[in-house]
Amino acid sequence: LLLAVLPLSRSVTASEAAAQDATLGLASAHQLERQARSAAASRERADKELKQFYTGVLPNSFAVASRTTNRWLQQAAQDAGLEYRGANFAWDEVRESQLSRAYSTVTLRGRYADIRRFLHAVESAEEFLVVERLELQQPATAAAGTTGSLEVALVVSTFFVTEPARQ
């Protein structure tokens, strides 16, 4: 009898261990499934928000990007009490992206406090603008009445969705 019960006892113990391992494996699989579903939902949400950003915030062409950015920069400079000296717009493609970067070298002249006010306006603008470079200097030719005047040259960028190439 002992010879028959002992192997059965070991078999039951092994089966219980296997059942416990299977239960742990199932719980682990359920947790991995929940994580995968959460990651997929997060990706879908991010894709939706990115698409909304591309269509609702970014300009849809270089012409629109340069026109609206230039107009906005001129108005912001005027509102800050700065003299808008000029701007040059250009663009380049962003590698491995459907976006392109429109950028402008803008030259302004005015008092330091007014330049700070302008930069704050750029940083808090609803338009998607990025100040990439800023150089502040005293003007080469100081005209009468421009004491304390500074000249600022900055590169301001925005991005726009590039039209796919037609084939």
PDB file of C-alpha atoms in Angstrom:
ATOM      1  CA  LEU A   1       0.000   0.000   0.000  1.00  0.00           C
ATOM      2  CA  LEU A   2       2.820   2.389   0.855  1.00  0.00           C
ATOM      3  CA  LEU A   3       4.436   1.650  -2.486  1.00  0.00           C
ATOM      4  CA  ALA A   4       1.239   2.698  -4.257  1.00  0.00           C
ATOM      5  CA  VAL A   5       0.469   5.780  -2.128  1.00  0.00           C
ATOM      6  CA  LEU A   6       3.951   7.340  -2.147  1.00  0.00           C
ATOM      7  CA  PRO A   7       4.185   7.695  -5.964  1.00  0.00           C
ATOM      8  CA  LEU A   8       0.602   9.013  -6.063  1.00  0.00           C
ATOM      9  CA  SER A   9       1.466  11.569  -3.351  1.00  0.00           C
ATOM     10  CA  ARG A  10       4.433  12.749  -5.393  1.00  0.00           C
ATOM     11  CA  SER A  11       2.259  12.904  -8.494  1.00  0.00           C
ATOM     12  CA  VAL A  12      -0.351  15.011  -6.663  1.00  0.00           C
ATOM     13  CA  THR A  13       2.381  17.350  -5.330  1.00  0.00           C
ATOM     14  CA  ALA A  14       3.847  17.754  -8.830  1.00  0.00           C
ATOM     15  CA  SER A  15       0.369  18.395 -10.264  1.00  0.00           C
ATOM     16  CA  GLU A  16      -0.328  21.002  -7.586  1.00  0.00           C
ATOM     17  CA  ALA A  17       2.993  22.724  -8.366  1.00  0.00           C
ATOM     18  CA  ALA A  18       2.220  22.635 -12.088  1.00  0.00           C
ATOM     19  CA  ALA A  19      -1.243  24.084 -11.425  1.00  0.00           C
ATOM     20  CA  GLN A  20       0.277  26.844  -9.305  1.00  0.00           C
ATOM     21  CA  ASP A  21       2.853  27.597 -12.031  1.00  0.00           C
ATOM     22  CA  ALA A  22       0.065  27.712 -14.627  1.00  0.00           C
ATOM     23  CA  THR A  23      -1.966  30.095 -12.440  1.00  0.00           C
ATOM     24  CA  LEU A  24       1.063  32.375 -12.057  1.00  0.00           C
ATOM     25  CA  GLY A  25       1.727  32.179 -15.802  1.00  0.00           C
ATOM     26  CA  LEU A  26      -1.894  33.063 -16.552  1.00  0.00           C
ATOM     27  CA  ALA A  27      -1.784  36.045 -14.185  1.00  0.00           C
ATOM     28  CA  SER A  28       1.449  37.192 -15.823  1.00  0.00           C
ATOM     29  CA  ALA A  29      -0.101  36.810 -19.283  1.00  0.00           C
ATOM     30  CA  HIS A  30      -3.152  38.857 -18.196  1.00  0.00           C
ATOM     31  CA  GLN A  31      -0.869  41.580 -16.848  1.00  0.00           C
ATOM     32  CA  LEU A  32       1.130  41.648 -20.113  1.00  0.00           C
ATOM     33  CA  GLU A  33      -2.115  41.844 -22.085  1.00  0.00           C
ATOM     34  CA  ARG A  34      -3.315  44.815 -19.970  1.00  0.00           C
ATOM     35  CA  GLN A  35       0.031  46.555 -20.501  1.00  0.00           C
ATOM     36  CA  ALA A  36      -0.134  45.944 -24.263  1.00  0.00           C
ATOM     37  CA  ARG A  37      -3.704  47.289 -24.449  1.00  0.00           C
ATOM     38  CA  SER A  38      -2.690  50.343 -22.407  1.00  0.00           C
ATOM     39  CA  ALA A  39       0.327  50.957 -24.669  1.00  0.00           C
ATOM     40  CA  ALA A  40      -1.864  50.634 -27.774  1.00  0.00           C
ATOM     41  CA  ALA A  41      -4.431  53.062 -26.334  1.00  0.00           C
ATOM     42  CA  SER A  42      -1.646  55.504 -25.425  1.00  0.00           C
ATOM     43  CA  ARG A  43      -0.225  55.295 -28.928  1.00  0.00           C
ATOM     44  CA  GLU A  44      -3.634  55.855 -30.507  1.00  0.00           C
ATOM     45  CA  ARG A  45      -4.198  58.877 -28.250  1.00  0.00           C
ATOM     46  CA  ALA A  46      -0.738  60.268 -29.076  1.00  0.00           C
ATOM     47  CA  ASP A  47      -1.309  59.728 -32.820  1.00  0.00           C
ATOM     48  CA  LYS A  48      -4.667  61.522 -32.581  1.00  0.00           C
ATOM     49  CA  GLU A  49      -3.162  64.460 -30.655  1.00  0.00           C
ATOM     50  CA  LEU A  50      -0.233  64.681 -33.078  1.00  0.00           C
ATOM     51  CA  LYS A  51      -2.586  64.717 -36.055  1.00  0.00           C
ATOM     52  CA  GLN A  52      -4.627  67.443 -34.357  1.00  0.00           C
ATOM     53  CA  PHE A  53      -1.411  69.427 -33.743  1.00  0.00           C
ATOM     54  CA  TYR A  54      -0.359  69.033 -37.385  1.00  0.00           C
ATOM     55  CA  THR A  55      -3.739  70.134 -38.746  1.00  0.00           C
ATOM     56  CA  GLY A  56      -4.852  72.604 -36.082  1.00  0.00           C
ATOM     57  CA  VAL A  57      -1.666  74.369 -35.003  1.00  0.00           C
ATOM     58  CA  LEU A  58       0.973  74.075 -37.709  1.00  0.00           C
ATOM     59  CA  PRO A  59       0.721  75.953 -41.008  1.00  0.00           C
ATOM     60  CA  ASN A  60      -0.050  73.750 -44.005  1.00  0.00           C
ATOM     61  CA  SER A  61       2.579  75.151 -46.403  1.00  0.00           C
ATOM     62  CA  PHE A  62       5.721  77.264 -46.569  1.00  0.00           C
ATOM     63  CA  ALA A  63       3.757  80.187 -48.010  1.00  0.00           C
ATOM     64  CA  VAL A  64       1.320  80.173 -45.094  1.00  0.00           C
ATOM     65  CA  ALA A  65       4.116  79.622 -42.558  1.00  0.00           C
ATOM     66  CA  SER A  66       6.236  82.513 -43.825  1.00  0.00           C
ATOM     67  CA  ARG A  67       3.310  84.897 -44.321  1.00  0.00           C
ATOM     68  CA  THR A  68       1.663  84.333 -40.940  1.00  0.00           C
ATOM     69  CA  THR A  69       4.933  84.165 -39.008  1.00  0.00           C
ATOM     70  CA  ASN A  70       6.280  87.312 -40.646  1.00  0.00           C
ATOM     71  CA  ARG A  71       3.026  89.172 -39.998  1.00  0.00           C
ATOM     72  CA  TRP A  72       2.969  87.954 -36.387  1.00  0.00           C
ATOM     73  CA  LEU A  73       6.616  88.922 -35.780  1.00  0.00           C
ATOM     74  CA  GLN A  74       6.068  92.410 -37.231  1.00  0.00           C
ATOM     75  CA  GLN A  75       3.004  92.972 -35.061  1.00  0.00           C
ATOM     76  CA  ALA A  76       4.724  91.646 -31.923  1.00  0.00           C
ATOM     77  CA  ALA A  77       7.742  93.902 -32.565  1.00  0.00           C
ATOM     78  CA  GLN A  78       5.469  96.913 -33.019  1.00  0.00           C
ATOM     79  CA  ASP A  79       3.484  96.025 -29.864  1.00  0.00           C
ATOM     80  CA  ALA A  80       6.750  95.791 -27.901  1.00  0.00           C
ATOM     81  CA  GLY A  81       7.928  99.170 -29.206  1.00  0.00           C
ATOM     82  CA  LEU A  82      10.676  97.788 -31.443  1.00  0.00           C
ATOM     83  CA  GLU A  83      11.720  98.822 -34.917  1.00  0.00           C
ATOM     84  CA  TYR A  84      11.335  95.895 -37.334  1.00  0.00           C
ATOM     85  CA  ARG A  85      14.399  96.103 -39.556  1.00  0.00           C
ATOM     86  CA  GLY A  86      13.764  93.118 -41.813  1.00  0.00           C
ATOM     87  CA  ALA A  87      13.548  89.351 -42.176  1.00  0.00           C
ATOM     88  CA  ASN A  88      14.650  86.634 -44.584  1.00  0.00           C
ATOM     89  CA  PHE A  89      12.569  83.461 -44.778  1.00  0.00           C
ATOM     90  CA  ALA A  90      13.783  80.086 -45.959  1.00  0.00           C
ATOM     91  CA  TRP A  91      12.899  76.467 -45.302  1.00  0.00           C
ATOM     92  CA  ASP A  92      14.411  73.017 -45.150  1.00  0.00           C
ATOM     93  CA  GLU A  93      13.043  69.516 -44.761  1.00  0.00           C
ATOM     94  CA  VAL A  94      13.229  67.714 -41.451  1.00  0.00           C
ATOM     95  CA  ARG A  95      14.910  64.370 -42.066  1.00  0.00           C
ATOM     96  CA  GLU A  96      12.671  61.303 -41.710  1.00  0.00           C
ATOM     97  CA  SER A  97       9.589  63.438 -41.014  1.00  0.00           C
ATOM     98  CA  GLN A  98       6.577  64.770 -42.856  1.00  0.00           C
ATOM     99  CA  LEU A  99       7.464  68.199 -41.463  1.00  0.00           C
ATOM    100  CA  SER A 100       9.589  70.981 -42.849  1.00  0.00           C
ATOM    101  CA  ARG A 101      11.109  73.862 -40.914  1.00  0.00           C
ATOM    102  CA  ALA A 102      10.418  77.454 -41.988  1.00  0.00           C
ATOM    103  CA  TYR A 103      12.893  79.833 -40.428  1.00  0.00           C
ATOM    104  CA  SER A 104      13.579  83.527 -40.541  1.00  0.00           C
ATOM    105  CA  THR A 105      16.501  85.693 -39.572  1.00  0.00           C
ATOM    106  CA  VAL A 106      14.825  88.738 -38.054  1.00  0.00           C
ATOM    107  CA  THR A 107      16.538  92.018 -37.171  1.00  0.00           C
ATOM    108  CA  LEU A 108      14.984  94.379 -34.629  1.00  0.00           C
ATOM    109  CA  ARG A 109      16.133  97.557 -32.910  1.00  0.00           C
ATOM    110  CA  GLY A 110      15.027  99.038 -29.613  1.00  0.00           C
ATOM    111  CA  ARG A 111      15.523  99.219 -25.872  1.00  0.00           C
ATOM    112  CA  TYR A 112      16.517  96.173 -23.810  1.00  0.00           C
ATOM    113  CA  ALA A 113      13.209  96.137 -21.894  1.00  0.00           C
ATOM    114  CA  ASP A 114      11.287  96.190 -25.190  1.00  0.00           C
ATOM    115  CA  ILE A 115      13.380  93.317 -26.558  1.00  0.00           C
ATOM    116  CA  ARG A 116      12.577  91.293 -23.430  1.00  0.00           C
ATOM    117  CA  ARG A 117       8.864  92.073 -23.883  1.00  0.00           C
ATOM    118  CA  PHE A 118       9.070  90.902 -27.513  1.00  0.00           C
ATOM    119  CA  LEU A 119      10.829  87.652 -26.546  1.00  0.00           C
ATOM    120  CA  HIS A 120       8.206  86.962 -23.894  1.00  0.00           C
ATOM    121  CA  ALA A 121       5.497  87.453 -26.524  1.00  0.00           C
ATOM    122  CA  VAL A 122       7.253  84.981 -28.838  1.00  0.00           C
ATOM    123  CA  GLU A 123       7.626  82.390 -26.077  1.00  0.00           C
ATOM    124  CA  SER A 124       3.982  82.657 -25.021  1.00  0.00           C
ATOM    125  CA  ALA A 125       2.472  82.910 -28.523  1.00  0.00           C
ATOM    126  CA  GLU A 126      -0.341  80.604 -29.593  1.00  0.00           C
ATOM    127  CA  GLU A 127       1.570  80.142 -32.841  1.00  0.00           C
ATOM    128  CA  PHE A 128       4.203  77.439 -32.716  1.00  0.00           C
ATOM    129  CA  LEU A 129       7.402  79.523 -32.787  1.00  0.00           C
ATOM    130  CA  VAL A 130      10.897  78.535 -31.709  1.00  0.00           C
ATOM    131  CA  VAL A 131      13.722  81.019 -31.072  1.00  0.00           C
ATOM    132  CA  GLU A 132      16.792  79.116 -32.249  1.00  0.00           C
ATOM    133  CA  ARG A 133      19.452  81.792 -31.983  1.00  0.00           C
ATOM    134  CA  LEU A 134      19.671  85.295 -30.593  1.00  0.00           C
ATOM    135  CA  GLU A 135      22.437  87.872 -30.955  1.00  0.00           C
ATOM    136  CA  LEU A 136      22.261  91.162 -29.096  1.00  0.00           C
ATOM    137  CA  GLN A 137      24.584  94.059 -29.927  1.00  0.00           C
ATOM    138  CA  GLN A 138      24.830  97.807 -30.021  1.00  0.00           C
ATOM    139  CA  PRO A 139      24.041  99.185 -33.476  1.00  0.00           C
ATOM    140  CA  ALA A 140      27.072  99.940 -35.639  1.00  0.00           C
ATOM    141  CA  THR A 141      25.798 103.407 -36.413  1.00  0.00           C
ATOM    142  CA  ALA A 142      24.195 105.160 -33.488  1.00  0.00           C
ATOM    143  CA  ALA A 143      21.872 107.784 -34.917  1.00  0.00           C
ATOM    144  CA  ALA A 144      20.968 110.839 -32.911  1.00  0.00           C
ATOM    145  CA  GLY A 145      18.409 110.014 -30.250  1.00  0.00           C
ATOM    146  CA  THR A 146      19.080 106.266 -30.233  1.00  0.00           C
ATOM    147  CA  THR A 147      21.056 106.247 -26.998  1.00  0.00           C
ATOM    148  CA  GLY A 148      20.486 102.954 -25.212  1.00  0.00           C
ATOM    149  CA  SER A 149      19.230 101.350 -28.382  1.00  0.00           C
ATOM    150  CA  LEU A 150      20.233  97.764 -29.103  1.00  0.00           C
ATOM    151  CA  GLU A 151      20.000  95.632 -32.190  1.00  0.00           C
ATOM    152  CA  VAL A 152      18.887  92.035 -31.954  1.00  0.00           C
ATOM    153  CA  ALA A 153      19.223  89.431 -34.669  1.00  0.00           C
ATOM    154  CA  LEU A 154      17.350  86.217 -34.042  1.00  0.00           C
ATOM    155  CA  VAL A 155      16.438  83.094 -35.912  1.00  0.00           C
ATOM    156  CA  VAL A 156      12.795  82.177 -35.392  1.00  0.00           C
ATOM    157  CA  SER A 157      11.418  78.891 -36.709  1.00  0.00           C
ATOM    158  CA  THR A 158       8.092  77.240 -37.153  1.00  0.00           C
ATOM    159  CA  PHE A 159       7.202  73.964 -38.807  1.00  0.00           C
ATOM    160  CA  PHE A 160       4.710  72.991 -41.473  1.00  0.00           C
ATOM    161  CA  VAL A 161       3.457  69.753 -42.934  1.00  0.00           C
ATOM    162  CA  THR A 162       5.282  68.954 -46.168  1.00  0.00           C
ATOM    163  CA  GLU A 163       3.174  67.893 -49.113  1.00  0.00           C
ATOM    164  CA  PRO A 164       4.003  64.304 -50.052  1.00  0.00           C
ATOM    165  CA  ALA A 165       5.900  63.953 -53.323  1.00  0.00           C
ATOM    166  CA  ARG A 166       3.661  63.091 -56.258  1.00  0.00           C
ATOM    167  CA  GLN A 167       4.636  60.000 -58.147  1.00  0.00           C
TER     168      GLN A 167
END
